[in-house]
């Protein structure tokens, strides 16, 4: 039982490059989330999708876009990477937005 | 603004001692409370949930909830070096449509 799977696990980008982080869950959850985690900053919500077909901004959405491709998959896109986007990115999912979330293993992104 | 506050630590306890981790929250009508454990370089892992006032025990872990005082705590009995991690408190506010809100986490160090 894989749970929440993120790809890639590690990525190095040059400033201005674009990339998409992929996330898939096999728990039949309705809601999915993208967080970033920086030292001393805790988890910060970038975007979330309460249900298939909807997406909403979180606390730190600037510089990111998301797509809820279907019920299982939720991708995060960086159109023009900046060094300030160097972080660890976590995807998570939950049955609903008012229930506990389960996390993927994370993507460590470095923008140089 | 709904907030969840934790002391960032580190909290250092000797092996075999009881570790006590505390969390306060600002939204009086919050109904669901969770503790996540995050090892260094890993993703948050749900370890405890509590919904009613009082204590909830699971092995060496006890979650305590006091809604009147708006705090939730996690006790770890017989602490082991393998318990060394950051512990994240998470709360779901009571308003409809609200989502999991994380504290900044407390780093626990269990010394052999």
PDB file of C-alpha atoms in Angstrom:
ATOM      1  CA  UNK A   1       0.000   0.000   0.000  1.00  0.00           C
ATOM      2  CA  UNK A   2       1.923   3.042  -1.283  1.00  0.00           C
ATOM      3  CA  UNK A   3      -0.170   5.847   0.311  1.00  0.00           C
ATOM      4  CA  UNK A   4       1.087   9.178  -1.054  1.00  0.00           C
ATOM      5  CA  UNK A   5       3.865   9.014  -3.627  1.00  0.00           C
ATOM      6  CA  UNK A   6       5.885  12.013  -4.758  1.00  0.00           C
ATOM      7  CA  UNK A   7       8.347  12.294  -7.611  1.00  0.00           C
ATOM      8  CA  UNK A   8      11.126  13.206  -7.849  1.00  0.00           C
ATOM      9  CA  UNK A   9      12.775  12.824  -4.431  1.00  0.00           C
ATOM     10  CA  UNK A  10      15.593  15.228  -5.243  1.00  0.00           C
ATOM     11  CA  UNK A  11      15.976  17.940  -7.869  1.00  0.00           C
ATOM     12  CA  UNK A  12      18.456  20.679  -8.657  1.00  0.00           C
ATOM     13  CA  UNK A  13      17.302  23.505 -10.914  1.00  0.00           C
ATOM     14  CA  UNK A  14      18.961  26.566 -12.303  1.00  0.00           C
ATOM     15  CA  UNK A  15      17.280  29.917 -11.722  1.00  0.00           C
ATOM     16  CA  UNK A  16      14.590  30.457 -14.336  1.00  0.00           C
ATOM     17  CA  UNK A  17      14.053  26.790 -15.156  1.00  0.00           C
ATOM     18  CA  UNK A  18      10.651  25.221 -14.801  1.00  0.00           C
ATOM     19  CA  UNK A  19       9.601  21.894 -13.388  1.00  0.00           C
ATOM     20  CA  UNK A  20       6.598  19.954 -12.167  1.00  0.00           C
ATOM     21  CA  UNK A  21       6.437  17.978  -8.956  1.00  0.00           C
ATOM     22  CA  UNK A  22       4.131  14.996  -9.185  1.00  0.00           C
ATOM     23  CA  UNK A  23       1.984  13.541  -6.424  1.00  0.00           C
ATOM     24  CA  UNK A  24      -0.351  10.570  -6.435  1.00  0.00           C
ATOM     25  CA  UNK A  25      -2.376   8.933  -3.675  1.00  0.00           C
ATOM     26  CA  UNK A  26      -4.036   5.553  -3.635  1.00  0.00           C
ATOM     27  CA  UNK A  27      -6.221   6.027  -0.552  1.00  0.00           C
ATOM     28  CA  UNK A  28      -9.265   7.351  -2.439  1.00  0.00           C
ATOM     29  CA  UNK A  29      -8.920  10.667  -0.608  1.00  0.00           C
ATOM     30  CA  UNK A  30     -10.856  13.679  -1.776  1.00  0.00           C
ATOM     31  CA  UNK A  31      -8.474  16.396  -0.624  1.00  0.00           C
ATOM     32  CA  UNK A  32      -4.844  16.972  -1.517  1.00  0.00           C
ATOM     33  CA  UNK A  33      -2.250  19.538  -0.481  1.00  0.00           C
ATOM     34  CA  UNK A  34       1.161  20.930  -1.281  1.00  0.00           C
ATOM     35  CA  UNK A  35       3.331  22.226   1.563  1.00  0.00           C
ATOM     36  CA  UNK A  36       6.816  23.584   1.723  1.00  0.00           C
ATOM     37  CA  UNK A  37       9.043  23.268   4.753  1.00  0.00           C
ATOM     38  CA  UNK A  38      11.990  25.528   5.430  1.00  0.00           C
ATOM     39  CA  UNK A  39      14.270  25.511   8.491  1.00  0.00           C
ATOM     40  CA  UNK A  40      12.620  27.380  11.341  1.00  0.00           C
ATOM     41  CA  UNK A  41       9.445  28.051   9.317  1.00  0.00           C
ATOM     42  CA  UNK A  42       7.410  24.931   9.863  1.00  0.00           C
ATOM     43  CA  UNK A  43       5.006  23.603   7.253  1.00  0.00           C
ATOM     44  CA  UNK A  44       3.483  26.251   5.014  1.00  0.00           C
ATOM     45  CA  UNK A  45       0.563  25.477   2.739  1.00  0.00           C
ATOM     46  CA  UNK A  46       1.132  26.438  -0.890  1.00  0.00           C
ATOM     47  CA  UNK A  47      -2.055  25.209  -2.580  1.00  0.00           C
ATOM     48  CA  UNK A  48      -4.721  22.680  -1.877  1.00  0.00           C
ATOM     49  CA  UNK A  49      -7.506  20.873  -3.657  1.00  0.00           C
ATOM     50  CA  UNK A  50     -10.535  20.222  -1.489  1.00  0.00           C
ATOM     51  CA  UNK A  51     -11.993  17.856  -4.068  1.00  0.00           C
ATOM     52  CA  UNK A  52     -11.455  16.808  -7.664  1.00  0.00           C
ATOM     53  CA  UNK A  53     -11.970  19.796  -9.930  1.00  0.00           C
ATOM     54  CA  UNK A  54     -11.160  22.476  -7.351  1.00  0.00           C
ATOM     55  CA  UNK A  55      -7.949  24.183  -6.283  1.00  0.00           C
ATOM     56  CA  UNK A  56      -7.327  27.032  -3.867  1.00  0.00           C
ATOM     57  CA  UNK A  57      -4.421  29.137  -2.703  1.00  0.00           C
ATOM     58  CA  UNK A  58      -2.814  28.527   0.630  1.00  0.00           C
ATOM     59  CA  UNK A  59      -0.483  30.677   2.648  1.00  0.00           C
ATOM     60  CA  UNK A  60       2.392  30.990   0.132  1.00  0.00           C
ATOM     61  CA  UNK A  61       1.098  30.498  -3.442  1.00  0.00           C
ATOM     62  CA  UNK A  62       3.233  33.034  -5.298  1.00  0.00           C
ATOM     63  CA  UNK A  63       5.487  31.476  -7.930  1.00  0.00           C
ATOM     64  CA  UNK A  64       3.536  28.212  -8.068  1.00  0.00           C
ATOM     65  CA  UNK A  65       0.678  26.687  -9.991  1.00  0.00           C
ATOM     66  CA  UNK A  66      -1.178  23.448  -9.404  1.00  0.00           C
ATOM     67  CA  UNK A  67      -3.296  21.010 -11.336  1.00  0.00           C
ATOM     68  CA  UNK A  68      -5.661  18.421  -9.913  1.00  0.00           C
ATOM     69  CA  UNK A  69      -5.392  16.005 -12.774  1.00  0.00           C
ATOM     70  CA  UNK A  70      -7.900  13.527 -11.357  1.00  0.00           C
ATOM     71  CA  UNK A  71      -8.882  12.241  -7.939  1.00  0.00           C
ATOM     72  CA  UNK A  72      -5.517  10.529  -7.451  1.00  0.00           C
ATOM     73  CA  UNK A  73      -3.067  13.089  -8.804  1.00  0.00           C
ATOM     74  CA  UNK A  74      -2.146  16.643  -7.815  1.00  0.00           C
ATOM     75  CA  UNK A  75       0.847  18.335  -9.405  1.00  0.00           C
ATOM     76  CA  UNK A  76       2.797  21.448  -8.437  1.00  0.00           C
ATOM     77  CA  UNK A  77       4.511  23.528 -11.101  1.00  0.00           C
ATOM     78  CA  UNK A  78       7.277  26.059 -10.765  1.00  0.00           C
ATOM     79  CA  UNK A  79       7.216  28.153 -13.941  1.00  0.00           C
ATOM     80  CA  UNK A  80      10.427  30.088 -13.342  1.00  0.00           C
ATOM     81  CA  UNK A  81      12.372  28.774 -10.390  1.00  0.00           C
ATOM     82  CA  UNK A  82      14.010  31.189  -7.975  1.00  0.00           C
ATOM     83  CA  UNK A  83      16.574  30.513  -5.216  1.00  0.00           C
ATOM     84  CA  UNK A  84      13.879  31.442  -2.671  1.00  0.00           C
ATOM     85  CA  UNK A  85      12.011  28.308  -3.754  1.00  0.00           C
ATOM     86  CA  UNK A  86      14.791  26.092  -2.457  1.00  0.00           C
ATOM     87  CA  UNK A  87      12.924  23.985   0.073  1.00  0.00           C
ATOM     88  CA  UNK A  88      11.522  20.585   0.918  1.00  0.00           C
ATOM     89  CA  UNK A  89       8.118  20.065  -0.664  1.00  0.00           C
ATOM     90  CA  UNK A  90       5.534  17.705   0.773  1.00  0.00           C
ATOM     91  CA  UNK A  91       2.357  16.485  -0.817  1.00  0.00           C
ATOM     92  CA  UNK A  92      -0.388  15.273   1.488  1.00  0.00           C
ATOM     93  CA  UNK A  93      -3.906  13.928   1.205  1.00  0.00           C
ATOM     94  CA  UNK A  94      -6.938  13.502   3.434  1.00  0.00           C
ATOM     95  CA  UNK A  95     -10.470  12.167   3.248  1.00  0.00           C
ATOM     96  CA  UNK A  96     -11.784  15.723   3.593  1.00  0.00           C
ATOM     97  CA  UNK A  97     -10.192  19.036   4.436  1.00  0.00           C
ATOM     98  CA  UNK A  98     -11.375  18.660   8.053  1.00  0.00           C
ATOM     99  CA  UNK A  99      -9.683  15.316   8.670  1.00  0.00           C
ATOM    100  CA  UNK A 100      -6.109  14.290   9.337  1.00  0.00           C
ATOM    101  CA  UNK A 101      -3.626  14.367   6.480  1.00  0.00           C
ATOM    102  CA  UNK A 102      -1.103  11.790   5.337  1.00  0.00           C
ATOM    103  CA  UNK A 103       2.155  12.852   3.783  1.00  0.00           C
ATOM    104  CA  UNK A 104       4.338  11.751   0.920  1.00  0.00           C
ATOM    105  CA  UNK A 105       8.055  11.267   1.396  1.00  0.00           C
ATOM    106  CA  UNK A 106       8.969  14.754   0.194  1.00  0.00           C
ATOM    107  CA  UNK A 107      10.950  16.358  -2.603  1.00  0.00           C
ATOM    108  CA  UNK A 108      14.149  18.201  -1.782  1.00  0.00           C
ATOM    109  CA  UNK A 109      14.489  21.010  -4.321  1.00  0.00           C
ATOM    110  CA  UNK A 110      17.550  23.193  -4.706  1.00  0.00           C
ATOM    111  CA  UNK A 111      17.513  26.216  -7.021  1.00  0.00           C
ATOM    112  CA  UNK A 112      20.940  27.571  -7.869  1.00  0.00           C
TER     113      UNK A 112
ATOM    114  CA  UNK B   1      -6.166  34.190  12.592  1.00  0.00           C
ATOM    115  CA  UNK B   2      -6.179  30.686  13.919  1.00  0.00           C
ATOM    116  CA  UNK B   3      -2.853  29.713  15.446  1.00  0.00           C
ATOM    117  CA  UNK B   4      -1.166  26.699  16.930  1.00  0.00           C
ATOM    118  CA  UNK B   5       1.802  27.402  19.167  1.00  0.00           C
ATOM    119  CA  UNK B   6       4.592  25.120  20.276  1.00  0.00           C
ATOM    120  CA  UNK B   7       7.914  25.692  21.974  1.00  0.00           C
ATOM    121  CA  UNK B   8      10.538  25.006  19.318  1.00  0.00           C
ATOM    122  CA  UNK B   9      12.921  23.393  21.820  1.00  0.00           C
ATOM    123  CA  UNK B  10      15.090  21.486  21.767  1.00  0.00           C
ATOM    124  CA  UNK B  11      13.624  19.579  24.666  1.00  0.00           C
ATOM    125  CA  UNK B  12      16.307  17.314  26.037  1.00  0.00           C
ATOM    126  CA  UNK B  13      15.417  14.361  28.256  1.00  0.00           C
ATOM    127  CA  UNK B  14      17.462  11.371  29.450  1.00  0.00           C
ATOM    128  CA  UNK B  15      16.673   7.907  28.191  1.00  0.00           C
ATOM    129  CA  UNK B  16      13.899   6.303  30.226  1.00  0.00           C
ATOM    130  CA  UNK B  17      12.380   9.615  31.333  1.00  0.00           C
ATOM    131  CA  UNK B  18       8.965  11.034  30.464  1.00  0.00           C
ATOM    132  CA  UNK B  19       9.005  13.622  27.681  1.00  0.00           C
ATOM    133  CA  UNK B  20       6.204  16.177  27.826  1.00  0.00           C
ATOM    134  CA  UNK B  21       5.392  18.150  24.704  1.00  0.00           C
ATOM    135  CA  UNK B  22       2.874  20.971  24.823  1.00  0.00           C
ATOM    136  CA  UNK B  23       0.757  22.827  22.320  1.00  0.00           C
ATOM    137  CA  UNK B  24      -1.734  25.670  22.640  1.00  0.00           C
ATOM    138  CA  UNK B  25      -4.284  26.741  20.083  1.00  0.00           C
ATOM    139  CA  UNK B  26      -6.272  29.906  19.607  1.00  0.00           C
ATOM    140  CA  UNK B  27      -9.555  28.752  18.086  1.00  0.00           C
ATOM    141  CA  UNK B  28     -11.859  27.925  20.959  1.00  0.00           C
ATOM    142  CA  UNK B  29     -14.195  25.754  18.886  1.00  0.00           C
ATOM    143  CA  UNK B  30     -11.486  23.434  17.522  1.00  0.00           C
ATOM    144  CA  UNK B  31     -12.622  19.823  17.586  1.00  0.00           C
ATOM    145  CA  UNK B  32      -9.831  17.630  16.257  1.00  0.00           C
ATOM    146  CA  UNK B  33      -6.244  17.434  17.431  1.00  0.00           C
ATOM    147  CA  UNK B  34      -3.275  15.470  16.139  1.00  0.00           C
ATOM    148  CA  UNK B  35       0.346  14.782  16.853  1.00  0.00           C
ATOM    149  CA  UNK B  36       2.808  14.086  14.045  1.00  0.00           C
ATOM    150  CA  UNK B  37       6.364  12.873  14.418  1.00  0.00           C
ATOM    151  CA  UNK B  38       8.977  13.981  11.905  1.00  0.00           C
ATOM    152  CA  UNK B  39      12.424  12.432  11.874  1.00  0.00           C
ATOM    153  CA  UNK B  40      15.204  14.532  10.392  1.00  0.00           C
ATOM    154  CA  UNK B  41      15.025  14.386   6.593  1.00  0.00           C
ATOM    155  CA  UNK B  42      11.734  12.494   6.610  1.00  0.00           C
ATOM    156  CA  UNK B  43       8.082  13.385   6.217  1.00  0.00           C
ATOM    157  CA  UNK B  44       5.579  13.966   9.057  1.00  0.00           C
ATOM    158  CA  UNK B  45       3.950  10.779  10.323  1.00  0.00           C
ATOM    159  CA  UNK B  46       0.655  10.771  12.212  1.00  0.00           C
ATOM    160  CA  UNK B  47       1.104   9.160  15.628  1.00  0.00           C
ATOM    161  CA  UNK B  48      -1.860  10.277  17.734  1.00  0.00           C
ATOM    162  CA  UNK B  49      -5.294  11.823  17.347  1.00  0.00           C
ATOM    163  CA  UNK B  50      -7.597  13.053  20.101  1.00  0.00           C
ATOM    164  CA  UNK B  51     -11.070  14.553  19.930  1.00  0.00           C
ATOM    165  CA  UNK B  52     -12.433  14.609  23.505  1.00  0.00           C
ATOM    166  CA  UNK B  53     -11.221  16.107  26.737  1.00  0.00           C
ATOM    167  CA  UNK B  54      -9.025  13.831  28.804  1.00  0.00           C
ATOM    168  CA  UNK B  55      -6.309  11.333  28.048  1.00  0.00           C
ATOM    169  CA  UNK B  56      -5.813   8.913  25.202  1.00  0.00           C
ATOM    170  CA  UNK B  57      -3.131   6.271  25.520  1.00  0.00           C
ATOM    171  CA  UNK B  58      -1.402   4.297  22.775  1.00  0.00           C
ATOM    172  CA  UNK B  59       1.567   2.293  23.942  1.00  0.00           C
ATOM    173  CA  UNK B  60       4.180   4.648  25.371  1.00  0.00           C
ATOM    174  CA  UNK B  61       2.314   7.685  24.042  1.00  0.00           C
ATOM    175  CA  UNK B  62      -0.451   9.584  25.832  1.00  0.00           C
ATOM    176  CA  UNK B  63      -2.250  12.530  24.310  1.00  0.00           C
ATOM    177  CA  UNK B  64      -3.991  14.909  26.702  1.00  0.00           C
ATOM    178  CA  UNK B  65      -6.621  17.440  25.707  1.00  0.00           C
ATOM    179  CA  UNK B  66      -8.031  20.307  27.744  1.00  0.00           C
ATOM    180  CA  UNK B  67     -10.444  22.321  25.623  1.00  0.00           C
ATOM    181  CA  UNK B  68     -11.264  24.801  28.391  1.00  0.00           C
ATOM    182  CA  UNK B  69      -7.608  25.803  28.617  1.00  0.00           C
ATOM    183  CA  UNK B  70      -7.034  25.306  24.880  1.00  0.00           C
ATOM    184  CA  UNK B  71      -4.044  23.077  25.148  1.00  0.00           C
ATOM    185  CA  UNK B  72      -3.087  19.635  24.000  1.00  0.00           C
ATOM    186  CA  UNK B  73      -0.050  17.708  25.125  1.00  0.00           C
ATOM    187  CA  UNK B  74       1.845  14.561  24.238  1.00  0.00           C
ATOM    188  CA  UNK B  75       3.571  12.473  26.876  1.00  0.00           C
ATOM    189  CA  UNK B  76       6.154   9.918  25.880  1.00  0.00           C
ATOM    190  CA  UNK B  77       6.921   7.441  28.642  1.00  0.00           C
ATOM    191  CA  UNK B  78      10.206   5.539  28.864  1.00  0.00           C
ATOM    192  CA  UNK B  79      11.716   7.806  26.214  1.00  0.00           C
ATOM    193  CA  UNK B  80      14.180   6.145  23.848  1.00  0.00           C
ATOM    194  CA  UNK B  81      16.871   7.683  21.644  1.00  0.00           C
ATOM    195  CA  UNK B  82      14.735   6.558  18.686  1.00  0.00           C
ATOM    196  CA  UNK B  83      12.056   9.020  19.869  1.00  0.00           C
ATOM    197  CA  UNK B  84      14.397  11.896  19.011  1.00  0.00           C
ATOM    198  CA  UNK B  85      12.505  13.823  16.348  1.00  0.00           C
ATOM    199  CA  UNK B  86      10.437  16.934  15.820  1.00  0.00           C
ATOM    200  CA  UNK B  87       6.853  16.626  17.031  1.00  0.00           C
ATOM    201  CA  UNK B  88       4.223  18.668  15.232  1.00  0.00           C
ATOM    202  CA  UNK B  89       0.909  19.555  16.825  1.00  0.00           C
ATOM    203  CA  UNK B  90      -1.968  19.997  14.375  1.00  0.00           C
ATOM    204  CA  UNK B  91      -5.475  21.283  14.971  1.00  0.00           C
ATOM    205  CA  UNK B  92      -8.607  21.413  12.857  1.00  0.00           C
ATOM    206  CA  UNK B  93     -10.626  24.502  13.798  1.00  0.00           C
ATOM    207  CA  UNK B  94     -14.322  24.082  14.378  1.00  0.00           C
ATOM    208  CA  UNK B  95     -15.591  26.326  11.624  1.00  0.00           C
ATOM    209  CA  UNK B  96     -16.973  24.628   8.537  1.00  0.00           C
ATOM    210  CA  UNK B  97     -14.432  24.329   5.733  1.00  0.00           C
ATOM    211  CA  UNK B  98     -11.404  24.844   7.922  1.00  0.00           C
ATOM    212  CA  UNK B  99      -8.333  22.761   7.502  1.00  0.00           C
ATOM    213  CA  UNK B 100      -5.480  21.233   9.423  1.00  0.00           C
ATOM    214  CA  UNK B 101      -3.322  23.946  10.998  1.00  0.00           C
ATOM    215  CA  UNK B 102       0.175  23.006  12.123  1.00  0.00           C
ATOM    216  CA  UNK B 103       2.314  24.338  14.905  1.00  0.00           C
ATOM    217  CA  UNK B 104       5.984  24.967  14.273  1.00  0.00           C
ATOM    218  CA  UNK B 105       7.026  21.771  16.036  1.00  0.00           C
ATOM    219  CA  UNK B 106       9.116  20.891  19.089  1.00  0.00           C
ATOM    220  CA  UNK B 107      12.443  19.174  18.635  1.00  0.00           C
ATOM    221  CA  UNK B 108      12.918  16.374  21.155  1.00  0.00           C
ATOM    222  CA  UNK B 109      16.335  14.956  21.961  1.00  0.00           C
ATOM    223  CA  UNK B 110      16.538  11.803  24.057  1.00  0.00           C
ATOM    224  CA  UNK B 111      20.038  11.298  25.401  1.00  0.00           C
ATOM    225  CA  UNK B 112      21.347   7.778  26.135  1.00  0.00           C
TER     226      UNK B 112
END
